[in-house]
Amino acid sequence: MKQQWFVALAAICLLGCSSVSKADLQIDVRKGVAGVIPLILCGVEDWNTEMTEVVKNDLASCGFFEIIPFESSSASKRDLLMGRGLDAWNARKGSRLAVCHVSSEGSRWVATVRFFDVCSKRFLGEVLVKGSQENPRLFAHKLSNSVYKKLTGEDGYFHTKLFYTCQYGPATNKIRRIAQIDIDGANCRILTPVQQEALIPKSTKTGNKVTYIIKNKNSGKYRIHVLDMATKALSVLPDEGCLISPQFSPSGNEIIYAKISPKGESSLAIYNPSSGSTRPFSVYTGGQAFQVSPSYSPDGRMVVFSAQLSESTRPKIYVKPASGGSPVCISRGQGSYFCPVWSPDGRWIACIKKSKGNFYLCVMTPSGDQERAISQAFLLDQPTWAPNSRWVACSFQTGRYKPFHIMMAHISGRFMRTLNTSLGGVAHEGNHPSWCGELQD
């Protein structure tokens, strides 16, 4: 016998327009949803309690929605599913109703989400969501995605994960390990042993492999390790130098990284795990070796990186063809630019900018146009894009010697949230995030 639940969500869209202006950073907020959507949830008590809380938390935490207590209606849930009995919301101008019918079919859940304009009673369309009953949390995230996309126009991201550096212990002797966590803070797991100082993970876009660096306590040099998440096989790049800032190519077949000279300067190289060969990328990046952070464009044709080409200049952002050629500087503002990373859709580059003693999380086009800040903190590091190219995560500090946390900022600059990183109910610092793609069920 099929089990069935009905969930109705009425959203009152109170969207306004706003702009932010800071002359030094030339902020120009990208157009998009500019207001908070009050969201009424009805019939959730008939559904799985844990899954219901996941959906509520997803939609509330992103900043776009304010969860409002449901006001009783004389209409049955089945009437709402068919778009009947909407008169109770007539006074709510601009409201939207999303009705979700979830059924159990074999080992899978199937949900049909139907959307209505409450005032006009107009049917706005429906979305089908499927998922394995073995992973109810993932199914709940996918259901959240369907509501998020319909009401904001953006692809959902609630089903994704982050790799990051887990830090704990005293400031003078911190333990650093690689961890993975759902973006709602659930299912944290540690991936590296406590004996190793592992940090700055970078994953493939699907999350099937992750690179990170480990510091040799005797020599002080860093080596790049590669972990296969499925087989747990671990490999080490053969280069014997001090290696940092690894990043996978879009195909996952190559790894670009920075090599530090004894003087602290760095240059880039590309490693092919299949052939075991390494080739120079033929670019000198100067100082600030840890902030070079090379990143491929989504099609793999270009590489963006930070470089300080002389001691008299500040670090700037450059792009260069992956096949070779001359680098082109795209950053034009005052200040120092670090840690550039290309968005999955290829339209944006996120980076960290230091200007007049302040750190900013900035985005710009690949040509360097439309530069703007979307967040600011005492210290920011290692930005990473969500798969939908609309959110950027990075690590931040609120003051000197303060703990590191992971921030998620919307590209508009209007919405931000902090990821709670904990294991077994015990909180720890989160640093160096790397966002990986969709989870499969």
XYZ file of C-alpha atoms in Angstrom:
441
model
C 0.000 0.000 0.000
C 1.339 3.377 -0.950
C 2.029 5.842 1.810
C 1.113 9.395 0.931
C 1.782 12.782 2.405
C 0.603 16.217 1.387
C 2.623 19.331 2.007
C 1.406 22.801 1.072
C 3.691 25.781 1.032
C 2.329 29.262 0.450
C 4.948 31.891 -0.220
C 4.206 35.599 -0.008
C 6.620 37.337 -2.326
C 7.508 40.770 -0.990
C 10.323 41.558 -3.362
C 12.018 44.912 -3.341
C 14.981 46.377 -5.162
C 18.147 47.539 -3.483
C 21.658 48.467 -4.458
C 24.928 48.671 -2.550
C 27.620 51.155 -3.407
C 31.261 51.351 -2.319
C 33.341 53.527 -4.605
C 36.669 51.874 -3.867
C 35.353 48.423 -4.771
C 32.952 49.498 -7.528
C 30.183 47.283 -6.269
C 27.395 46.586 -8.742
C 25.006 44.015 -7.325
C 23.845 41.515 -9.906
C 20.118 41.549 -10.555
C 18.129 38.749 -8.984
C 15.789 38.083 -6.088
C 16.265 41.124 -3.874
C 13.886 40.478 -0.987
C 12.901 37.863 1.569
C 9.995 35.569 0.706
C 7.755 34.806 3.713
C 6.977 31.089 3.381
C 3.968 29.378 4.941
C 4.226 25.603 5.419
C 1.030 23.609 5.766
C 0.419 19.891 6.225
C 4.009 19.198 7.168
C 2.889 17.378 10.316
C 1.580 14.561 8.095
C 5.019 13.963 6.645
C 8.250 12.413 7.956
C 9.322 14.616 10.872
C 13.054 14.486 10.209
C 12.649 15.211 6.506
C 10.271 18.055 7.253
C 12.814 19.736 9.525
C 15.488 19.352 6.849
C 13.281 21.163 4.302
C 12.418 23.930 6.766
C 16.043 24.462 7.727
C 17.199 24.451 4.095
C 14.763 27.141 3.033
C 15.175 29.254 6.177
C 18.985 29.136 6.251
C 19.562 30.399 2.702
C 18.176 33.858 3.508
C 15.610 33.976 0.718
C 12.767 32.676 2.890
C 11.180 33.508 6.220
C 9.230 30.555 7.595
C 5.833 31.812 8.804
C 3.441 29.789 11.044
C 0.557 28.326 9.075
C -2.871 29.936 9.496
C -5.612 27.310 9.412
C -7.705 26.946 6.280
C -11.049 25.272 5.689
C -9.680 23.685 2.517
C -8.456 20.108 2.710
C -4.949 19.237 1.682
C -6.292 17.418 -1.374
C -8.209 20.570 -2.378
C -5.013 22.588 -2.072
C -3.228 20.052 -4.256
C -5.809 20.733 -6.974
C -5.613 24.498 -6.481
C -9.004 24.742 -4.777
C -9.826 26.567 -1.572
C -7.272 29.348 -1.992
C -9.624 32.124 -0.848
C -8.072 32.079 2.635
C -4.973 33.712 1.134
C -6.731 36.320 -1.010
C -5.576 39.135 1.262
C -1.937 38.136 0.812
C -0.921 40.061 -2.287
C 1.626 38.315 -4.483
C 1.467 35.041 -2.561
C 2.474 31.715 -4.061
C 1.285 28.257 -3.120
C 3.435 25.174 -3.610
C 1.701 21.877 -2.885
C 3.786 18.739 -2.609
C 2.332 15.253 -2.953
C 4.809 12.566 -1.885
C 4.144 8.874 -2.456
C 6.112 5.717 -1.732
C 6.642 3.564 -4.824
C 8.697 0.487 -4.093
C 12.047 1.582 -2.695
C 11.741 5.165 -3.948
C 9.932 8.322 -3.006
C 8.232 10.308 -5.743
C 7.058 13.874 -5.143
C 4.979 16.092 -7.392
C 5.283 19.754 -6.433
C 2.543 21.985 -7.889
C 2.726 25.782 -7.838
C -0.144 28.292 -7.897
C -0.634 32.050 -7.870
C -2.998 32.351 -4.917
C -4.740 35.587 -5.923
C -5.375 34.704 -9.564
C -5.762 30.950 -8.858
C -3.454 30.437 -11.831
C -1.528 27.171 -12.064
C 2.188 27.956 -12.463
C 3.524 24.495 -13.234
C 4.776 21.411 -11.453
C 8.062 19.674 -10.693
C 8.729 15.953 -10.218
C 11.247 14.915 -7.549
C 12.504 11.344 -7.084
C 14.831 9.779 -4.547
C 15.808 6.577 -2.794
C 14.192 5.818 0.547
C 17.634 4.709 1.720
C 18.675 8.376 1.808
C 15.760 10.429 3.194
C 17.951 13.456 3.928
C 19.086 13.683 0.303
C 15.477 13.400 -0.879
C 14.471 16.205 1.485
C 17.278 18.381 0.093
C 16.057 17.697 -3.448
C 12.539 18.695 -2.428
C 13.945 21.933 -0.993
C 15.747 22.473 -4.290
C 12.488 22.283 -6.248
C 10.839 24.985 -4.119
C 13.979 27.132 -4.128
C 14.321 27.020 -7.916
C 10.663 27.756 -8.624
C 10.520 30.745 -6.281
C 13.984 32.230 -6.933
C 14.760 31.093 -10.482
C 18.087 29.601 -9.334
C 19.146 25.955 -9.222
C 19.061 24.480 -5.744
C 22.245 23.544 -3.912
C 21.005 21.998 -0.670
C 22.068 18.470 -1.674
C 25.793 19.265 -2.002
C 28.809 18.812 0.284
C 31.948 20.655 1.331
C 35.452 19.403 1.985
C 37.336 21.595 4.464
C 40.179 21.769 6.971
C 38.950 20.745 10.418
C 40.964 22.605 13.101
C 40.949 22.134 16.858
C 43.262 22.443 19.839
C 45.315 25.347 21.250
C 46.473 28.110 18.910
C 50.124 27.166 19.391
C 49.558 23.496 18.532
C 46.475 23.163 16.335
C 45.520 19.813 14.865
C 44.441 20.082 11.225
C 42.622 17.294 9.390
C 40.576 17.029 6.204
C 36.824 16.633 6.719
C 33.666 16.441 4.626
C 30.252 17.785 5.605
C 26.785 18.409 4.162
C 26.160 22.092 3.586
C 23.484 22.087 6.297
C 26.118 20.972 8.815
C 25.064 17.307 8.961
C 27.079 14.134 8.392
C 30.538 15.465 9.247
C 33.301 12.906 8.858
C 37.084 13.134 9.241
C 39.128 11.756 6.332
C 42.764 11.989 7.493
C 44.593 10.633 10.570
C 45.396 12.818 13.545
C 49.145 12.227 13.122
C 49.238 14.214 9.857
C 48.846 17.963 9.477
C 46.556 18.004 6.441
C 44.990 21.157 5.044
C 43.528 23.048 2.049
C 41.471 20.338 0.295
C 40.447 20.745 -3.353
C 37.965 18.301 -4.854
C 36.855 17.306 -8.315
C 33.504 18.799 -9.287
C 31.747 15.509 -8.460
C 33.634 15.001 -5.206
C 34.942 11.546 -6.172
C 38.546 12.634 -5.508
C 40.120 15.256 -3.273
C 43.635 16.668 -3.091
C 45.183 18.238 -0.012
C 48.629 19.102 1.293
C 50.488 17.539 4.217
C 53.330 19.245 6.017
C 56.470 17.254 6.804
C 57.243 18.139 10.414
C 60.963 17.513 9.918
C 61.651 19.385 6.656
C 58.767 21.848 6.833
C 57.933 21.077 3.190
C 54.443 20.381 1.885
C 53.511 17.420 -0.335
C 50.310 16.964 -2.333
C 48.180 13.886 -1.596
C 45.231 12.595 -3.644
C 42.433 10.587 -1.997
C 39.952 8.479 -3.991
C 36.702 8.727 -2.031
C 35.305 5.438 -3.385
C 38.326 3.147 -3.029
C 40.103 5.115 -0.254
C 43.293 4.743 -2.306
C 45.861 7.420 -1.454
C 48.600 8.639 -3.780
C 51.301 11.303 -3.508
C 52.548 13.553 -6.293
C 56.093 12.457 -7.186
C 57.594 15.950 -7.284
C 60.055 16.212 -4.378
C 59.775 19.980 -3.949
C 57.564 21.968 -1.602
C 54.175 21.762 -3.324
C 50.963 23.671 -2.580
C 47.690 24.947 -4.117
C 46.638 21.818 -6.049
C 43.540 22.018 -8.236
C 41.932 19.421 -10.494
C 41.215 20.088 -14.148
C 37.474 19.961 -15.045
C 37.889 16.395 -16.340
C 39.710 15.351 -13.181
C 42.537 13.935 -15.304
C 45.191 16.516 -14.389
C 46.265 18.514 -11.350
C 47.776 21.983 -11.551
C 49.794 23.116 -8.543
C 52.371 25.616 -7.294
C 55.954 24.717 -6.426
C 57.790 26.848 -3.868
C 61.481 27.622 -4.312
C 63.899 27.838 -1.345
C 63.467 31.641 -1.542
C 59.705 31.343 -1.053
C 58.841 32.143 -4.670
C 56.548 29.907 -6.676
C 55.868 28.659 -10.191
C 53.123 26.462 -11.633
C 53.237 22.908 -12.965
C 50.699 20.338 -14.221
C 50.701 16.672 -13.201
C 48.974 13.814 -15.071
C 48.193 10.939 -12.651
C 47.603 8.437 -15.480
C 50.996 8.901 -17.125
C 52.845 10.047 -14.028
C 54.326 12.922 -16.027
C 54.753 16.534 -14.931
C 55.142 19.544 -17.195
C 55.839 23.177 -16.288
C 53.054 25.684 -16.842
C 55.746 28.211 -17.740
C 54.696 31.024 -15.478
C 56.502 32.613 -12.545
C 54.047 33.705 -9.859
C 56.369 35.524 -7.473
C 55.690 35.800 -3.750
C 52.606 34.972 -1.655
C 52.939 31.350 -2.723
C 49.997 30.073 -0.661
C 47.649 32.554 -2.354
C 48.455 31.585 -5.974
C 45.511 29.141 -6.155
C 45.393 28.275 -9.875
C 41.904 27.406 -11.132
C 40.712 26.077 -14.493
C 37.842 27.512 -16.492
C 34.938 25.012 -16.762
C 35.934 24.030 -20.309
C 39.554 23.518 -19.247
C 40.895 25.952 -21.841
C 42.041 28.716 -19.472
C 43.706 28.983 -16.070
C 43.294 31.860 -13.619
C 45.846 32.490 -10.872
C 47.290 35.180 -8.617
C 50.830 36.423 -9.239
C 53.201 39.081 -7.955
C 55.478 39.601 -10.944
C 57.898 41.915 -9.164
C 58.644 43.065 -5.628
C 57.375 46.537 -6.490
C 53.897 45.331 -7.449
C 51.034 43.824 -5.507
C 49.548 40.402 -6.333
C 47.131 40.605 -9.259
C 44.878 38.132 -11.041
C 45.959 36.731 -14.397
C 44.429 34.371 -16.946
C 46.400 32.249 -19.378
C 45.531 29.505 -21.908
C 46.052 26.049 -20.420
C 47.871 25.049 -23.614
C 50.401 27.878 -23.213
C 50.704 31.533 -24.095
C 51.143 34.840 -22.338
C 49.281 35.668 -19.108
C 46.874 38.616 -19.151
C 46.165 40.682 -16.028
C 42.418 41.112 -15.466
C 42.325 42.777 -12.016
C 42.273 46.558 -12.304
C 41.472 47.947 -8.881
C 43.732 49.074 -6.074
C 44.809 46.481 -3.538
C 46.109 42.913 -3.567
C 44.226 40.010 -5.150
C 44.476 36.376 -4.010
C 42.901 32.936 -4.434
C 40.938 33.330 -7.689
C 38.492 30.562 -8.613
C 36.330 30.191 -11.735
C 32.564 29.652 -11.374
C 31.139 26.373 -12.756
C 29.117 28.246 -15.396
C 32.218 30.154 -16.550
C 30.645 33.594 -16.087
C 32.418 34.721 -12.911
C 35.689 34.609 -11.029
C 35.642 34.904 -7.240
C 38.701 36.067 -5.320
C 39.934 37.582 -2.077
C 40.923 41.253 -2.189
C 42.894 43.148 0.438
C 42.461 46.908 0.227
C 43.329 49.532 2.857
C 43.780 46.829 5.488
C 40.394 45.213 4.861
C 39.635 41.825 3.291
C 36.795 41.456 0.782
C 35.220 38.519 -0.999
C 34.865 39.784 -4.566
C 33.495 38.568 -7.886
C 34.268 39.778 -11.407
C 33.819 38.596 -14.976
C 36.661 36.636 -16.653
C 37.638 39.865 -18.417
C 37.900 41.712 -15.091
C 34.709 43.738 -15.541
C 31.918 44.272 -12.984
C 34.169 43.784 -9.958
C 32.222 43.989 -6.725
C 32.478 42.878 -3.112
C 29.852 40.519 -1.724
C 31.259 40.151 1.809
C 33.883 41.581 4.161
C 35.704 40.307 7.268
C 38.869 40.748 9.315
C 40.418 37.917 7.265
C 39.072 35.877 4.328
C 40.611 32.905 2.517
C 40.043 30.164 -0.098
C 36.747 30.981 -1.889
C 34.886 28.127 -3.585
C 31.770 28.097 -5.786
C 28.526 26.199 -5.322
C 27.623 24.032 -8.333
C 24.861 26.511 -9.263
C 27.374 29.405 -9.567
C 25.188 31.578 -7.311
C 26.808 31.014 -3.907
C 30.430 31.347 -2.804
C 31.868 29.817 0.362
C 35.106 30.909 2.021
C 36.774 30.786 5.427
C 36.900 33.868 7.647
C 38.113 35.265 10.953
C 36.446 38.048 12.921
C 39.697 39.126 14.600
C 43.308 38.207 15.287
C 43.597 34.805 17.019
C 39.853 34.280 16.605
C 38.665 30.877 15.319
C 38.123 30.246 11.619
C 34.622 29.593 10.320
C 33.094 28.917 6.902
C 30.841 31.538 5.344
C 28.428 31.093 2.436
C 27.566 34.294 0.552
C 25.082 34.792 -2.265
C 26.524 36.419 -5.367
C 24.145 39.368 -4.923
C 25.785 40.183 -1.586
C 22.395 40.225 0.153
C 22.395 36.846 1.876
C 25.059 35.177 4.011
C 25.166 32.305 6.471
C 27.792 30.575 8.596
C 28.212 26.811 8.396
C 28.180 25.111 11.789
C 31.023 22.581 11.809
C 30.830 19.968 14.547
C 31.416 16.260 15.094
C 29.623 14.289 17.768
C 28.102 17.495 19.077
C 31.517 19.109 19.618
C 32.176 22.217 17.522
C 35.490 22.812 15.763
C 36.969 25.406 13.435
C 36.249 25.203 9.714
C 38.843 26.472 7.232
C 39.700 26.186 3.508
C 36.334 24.993 2.077
C 36.035 23.202 -1.267
C 32.505 22.783 -2.638
C 31.799 19.559 -4.523
C 28.918 18.727 -6.821
C 25.751 16.707 -6.738
C 25.268 13.685 -4.528
C 23.845 10.561 -6.129
C 21.343 8.141 -4.611
